Amino acid sequence: MRPIAPRFVLAFLGGFAALALVMRFTRPHTPPHQTPEFPRTNTWHLSGTCIIEGKSLPWEIWGQAEPAFQYERRGAAIRTSTVSSGEILLPPLPNAPQVVLRGLPASGRNHLATLAQSAQQEKDLLTGLPTRYLVKDRKTGQPLGELAAHYNQPLPEVLREPLSAPGARVYRLLPQPPDAPPQSQVSAYGVTIQGKVIEQDREGNIRLALSAQPSSKPPLALTAAVSVSEYNISVGPMSGVPLENRTPPRDDQKGLYVPVTYQGTDGIWLRLVPLAPKAPRPRTIRLSVWVEPTLRPDAAQLLPDARLTRGRVWLTLPLPATCTSQLLSSPAIIAKQRQIYQNVFVAKGPTPRRTGTTVY
């Protein structure tokens, strides 16, 4: 038998590698909003019922992979989302107009991917696509909803129109303008945030109060959590503040403040770090406040995946003209805060970073 020529072997291997390369770059591409389980599904329509507090309500979902679009209706609550923005139509309250919220962040959640992880499925034997979803409570096993699924149907154009209802009022959840003047009250993200320094002692320590109320009339019944400074001191339920949005408060003499403790309804206590002991007495303090609005409870139940725009606002608060004679911090707390300052703010440079342990 004649031996195989080396040139023939090299040519064969080269051709095989070229074929593999062509197949790699010409195979069908799955858009980012689709999932590997549904590579040929560009639109989907799910309809059925959901159970909220024992009541059966209509539940409908429309979705499109490219360009990305999401629509969900549960009862009288509707949520839409595109690649750049989102809207919510809140269910009506007694003796009040319906409310539309705009300026929301786009939701990257794909309904099919979410249901694939949380619901039981019945699949078509030919296509392998789910035709029915049964959603149950993970803890109790009680049914929460049922949806019938259809795919690759034309998306109704009416769904792309801005959400509205007869007599509805539209509110945009906008951030604080970057050129806003210094003030102690700011309206942003659908709520009004107000701060006040209650008292200051002779060493510069202060006690302040923060509040957040819906800024619309009639109220949207939004709730909000607000927090101040690096250590995530809250006056409402918080799910966490991104590190880049934690900025320690400073006064007009560049004095730095760190939280001492949180005293419930008595206010938030801040300890002045004496960067310049002989500096003139400050007149104002500037706070970076993280605002996280949430839907009122009834709407949050209907739209559990809805997210509201959240972010940071700046408050400039006047300091009291006179100081209280009683120290607002005990010697032990003062010593502890000085140690924190040395470890966190000095040792690690001007940009504070929180460690895994709580330091107050």
Coordinates of N, CA and C in Angstrom, one line a residue, residues 71-159:
Y71 N -44.7 43.7 27.5 CA -46.0 44.2 27.9 C -46.6 43.2 28.9
E72 N -47.1 43.7 30.0 CA -47.8 42.8 31.0 C -48.9 43.5 31.7
R73 N -50.1 42.8 31.7 CA -51.3 43.4 32.4 C -51.8 42.3 33.4
R74 N -51.9 42.8 34.6 CA -52.5 42.0 35.7 C -53.6 42.8 36.3
G75 N -54.9 42.4 36.1 CA -56.0 43.2 36.6 C -56.0 44.5 35.9
A76 N -56.0 45.6 36.6 CA -56.0 46.9 36.0 C -54.6 47.6 36.0
A77 N -53.6 46.8 36.4 CA -52.2 47.3 36.3 C -51.6 46.9 35.0
I78 N -50.9 47.8 34.4 CA -50.2 47.5 33.1 C -48.7 48.0 33.2
R79 N -47.8 47.2 32.7 CA -46.4 47.6 32.6 C -45.9 47.4 31.2
T80 N -45.2 48.4 30.6 CA -44.6 48.2 29.3 C -43.1 48.6 29.4
S81 N -42.3 48.0 28.6 CA -40.9 48.3 28.6 C -40.3 48.1 27.2
T82 N -39.4 49.0 26.8 CA -38.7 48.9 25.5 C -37.2 48.9 25.9
V83 N -36.3 49.0 24.9 CA -34.9 49.0 25.1 C -34.4 50.2 25.9
S84 N -35.2 51.3 25.9 CA -34.8 52.5 26.5 C -35.6 53.1 27.6
S85 N -36.8 52.6 27.8 CA -37.7 53.2 28.8 C -38.8 52.3 29.1
G86 N -39.6 52.7 30.1 CA -40.8 51.9 30.6 C -41.9 52.8 31.1
E87 N -43.1 52.2 31.2 CA -44.2 52.9 31.7 C -45.0 52.0 32.6
I88 N -45.8 52.5 33.5 CA -46.7 51.8 34.4 C -48.0 52.5 34.5
L89 N -49.1 51.8 34.3 CA -50.4 52.3 34.6 C -50.9 51.7 35.9
L90 N -51.1 52.5 36.9 CA -51.5 52.0 38.3 C -53.0 51.8 38.3
P91 N -53.4 50.8 39.0 CA -54.9 50.6 39.2 C -55.5 51.8 39.9
P92 N -56.8 52.0 39.6 CA -57.4 53.2 40.2 C -57.6 53.1 41.7
L93 N -57.6 54.2 42.4 CA -57.9 54.2 43.8 C -59.3 54.9 43.9
P94 N -60.0 54.6 45.0 CA -61.4 55.3 45.2 C -61.3 56.8 45.2
N95 N -62.2 57.4 44.4 CA -62.3 58.9 44.3 C -61.0 59.5 43.9
A96 N -60.2 58.9 43.0 CA -58.9 59.4 42.6 C -58.7 59.0 41.1
P97 N -58.1 59.8 40.3 CA -57.8 59.5 38.9 C -56.7 58.4 38.9
Q98 N -56.7 57.7 37.7 CA -55.6 56.7 37.5 C -54.3 57.5 37.3
V99 N -53.2 56.8 37.5 CA -51.9 57.4 37.4 C -51.0 56.6 36.4
V100 N -50.3 57.3 35.6 CA -49.3 56.7 34.7 C -48.0 57.2 35.1
L101 N -47.0 56.3 35.3 CA -45.7 56.6 35.6 C -44.8 56.5 34.4
R102 N -44.0 57.5 34.1 CA -43.1 57.4 32.9 C -41.7 57.7 33.4
G103 N -40.8 57.4 32.5 CA -39.4 57.7 32.8 C -38.7 56.6 33.6
L104 N -39.3 55.4 33.5 CA -38.8 54.2 34.2 C -37.7 53.5 33.5
P105 N -36.8 52.8 34.2 CA -35.8 52.1 33.5 C -36.3 50.9 32.7
A106 N -35.6 50.6 31.6 CA -36.1 49.5 30.8 C -35.8 48.2 31.6
S107 N -36.7 47.2 31.4 CA -36.6 45.9 32.1 C -35.9 45.0 31.1
G108 N -34.8 44.3 31.5 CA -34.2 43.4 30.7 C -34.7 42.0 30.9
R109 N -35.7 41.8 31.7 CA -36.2 40.4 32.0 C -37.0 39.9 30.8
N110 N -36.8 38.7 30.4 CA -37.6 38.1 29.4 C -38.6 37.2 30.1
H111 N -39.9 37.4 29.8 CA -40.9 36.7 30.5 C -40.8 35.2 30.3
L112 N -40.3 34.8 29.1 CA -40.2 33.3 28.8 C -39.1 32.7 29.7
A113 N -38.0 33.5 29.8 CA -36.9 33.0 30.7 C -37.3 32.9 32.1
T114 N -38.1 33.9 32.6 CA -38.5 33.9 34.0 C -39.5 32.8 34.3
L115 N -40.5 32.6 33.4 CA -41.4 31.5 33.6 C -40.8 30.1 33.5
A116 N -39.7 30.0 32.6 CA -39.0 28.7 32.5 C -38.4 28.3 33.8
Q117 N -38.0 29.3 34.6 CA -37.4 28.9 35.9 C -38.4 28.8 37.0
S118 N -39.6 29.4 36.9 CA -40.5 29.4 38.1 C -41.8 28.7 37.9
A119 N -42.1 28.2 36.7 CA -43.4 27.6 36.4 C -43.3 26.2 35.9
Q120 N -44.3 25.4 36.1 CA -44.5 24.1 35.5 C -44.9 24.3 34.1
Q121 N -44.5 23.5 33.1 CA -44.7 23.7 31.7 C -45.3 22.4 31.1
E122 N -46.2 22.6 30.1 CA -46.7 21.6 29.2 C -46.2 22.0 27.8
K123 N -45.4 21.1 27.1 CA -44.8 21.4 25.9 C -45.4 20.7 24.7
D124 N -45.3 21.4 23.5 CA -45.7 20.8 22.3 C -44.7 19.7 21.9
L125 N -45.1 18.5 21.5 CA -44.2 17.5 21.2 C -43.4 17.7 19.9
L126 N -44.0 18.5 19.0 CA -43.3 18.7 17.7 C -42.3 19.9 17.8
T127 N -42.8 21.0 18.4 CA -41.9 22.2 18.4 C -41.0 22.2 19.7
G128 N -41.5 21.5 20.8 CA -40.7 21.6 22.0 C -41.0 22.9 22.8
L129 N -41.9 23.8 22.3 CA -42.2 25.0 23.0 C -43.3 24.8 24.0
P130 N -43.3 25.5 25.2 CA -44.3 25.4 26.2 C -45.6 25.9 25.6
T131 N -46.7 25.2 25.9 CA -48.0 25.7 25.5 C -48.8 26.1 26.7
R132 N -48.4 25.7 27.9 CA -49.1 26.1 29.1 C -48.2 26.2 30.3
Y133 N -48.3 27.3 31.0 CA -47.5 27.5 32.2 C -48.4 27.5 33.4
L134 N -48.0 26.8 34.5 CA -48.7 26.8 35.8 C -47.8 27.3 36.8
V135 N -48.1 28.5 37.4 CA -47.3 29.1 38.4 C -47.8 28.8 39.7
K136 N -46.9 28.4 40.6 CA -47.2 28.0 42.0 C -46.3 28.7 43.0
D137 N -46.8 28.9 44.2 CA -46.0 29.4 45.3 C -44.9 28.4 45.6
R138 N -43.7 28.8 45.7 CA -42.6 27.9 45.9 C -42.6 27.3 47.3
K139 N -43.1 28.0 48.2 CA -43.1 27.5 49.6 C -44.3 26.7 49.9
T140 N -45.5 27.1 49.5 CA -46.7 26.4 49.9 C -47.3 25.5 48.8
G141 N -46.8 25.7 47.5 CA -47.4 25.0 46.4 C -48.7 25.4 45.9
Q142 N -49.3 26.5 46.5 CA -50.6 27.0 46.1 C -50.5 27.6 44.7
P143 N -51.5 27.4 43.9 CA -51.5 28.0 42.5 C -51.5 29.5 42.5
L144 N -50.7 30.1 41.7 CA -50.7 31.6 41.6 C -51.1 32.1 40.3
G145 N -51.2 31.2 39.3 CA -51.6 31.7 38.0 C -51.5 30.6 36.9
E146 N -52.1 30.8 35.8 CA -52.0 29.9 34.7 C -52.1 30.6 33.4
L147 N -51.2 30.3 32.4 CA -51.1 31.0 31.2 C -51.0 30.0 30.0
A148 N -51.8 30.3 29.0 CA -51.7 29.6 27.7 C -50.7 30.4 26.8
A149 N -49.9 29.7 26.0 CA -48.8 30.4 25.3 C -49.0 30.2 23.8
H150 N -48.8 31.2 23.0 CA -48.8 31.2 21.5 C -47.6 32.0 21.1
Y151 N -47.0 31.6 20.0 CA -45.7 32.2 19.5 C -45.8 32.7 18.1
N152 N -44.9 33.7 17.8 CA -44.7 34.2 16.5 C -45.9 34.8 15.9
Q153 N -46.8 35.4 16.7 CA -47.9 36.2 16.3 C -47.6 37.6 16.1
P154 N -48.3 38.3 15.2 CA -48.0 39.8 15.0 C -48.3 40.5 16.3
L155 N -47.4 41.4 16.7 CA -47.6 42.2 17.9 C -48.6 43.3 17.6
P156 N -49.7 43.4 18.4 CA -50.6 44.5 18.1 C -50.0 45.9 18.3
E157 N -50.2 46.7 17.3 CA -49.6 48.0 17.3 C -50.1 48.9 18.5
V158 N -51.3 48.6 19.0 CA -51.9 49.4 20.0 C -51.0 49.2 21.3
L159 N -50.3 48.1 21.4 CA -49.5 47.9 22.6 C -48.3 48.9 22.7

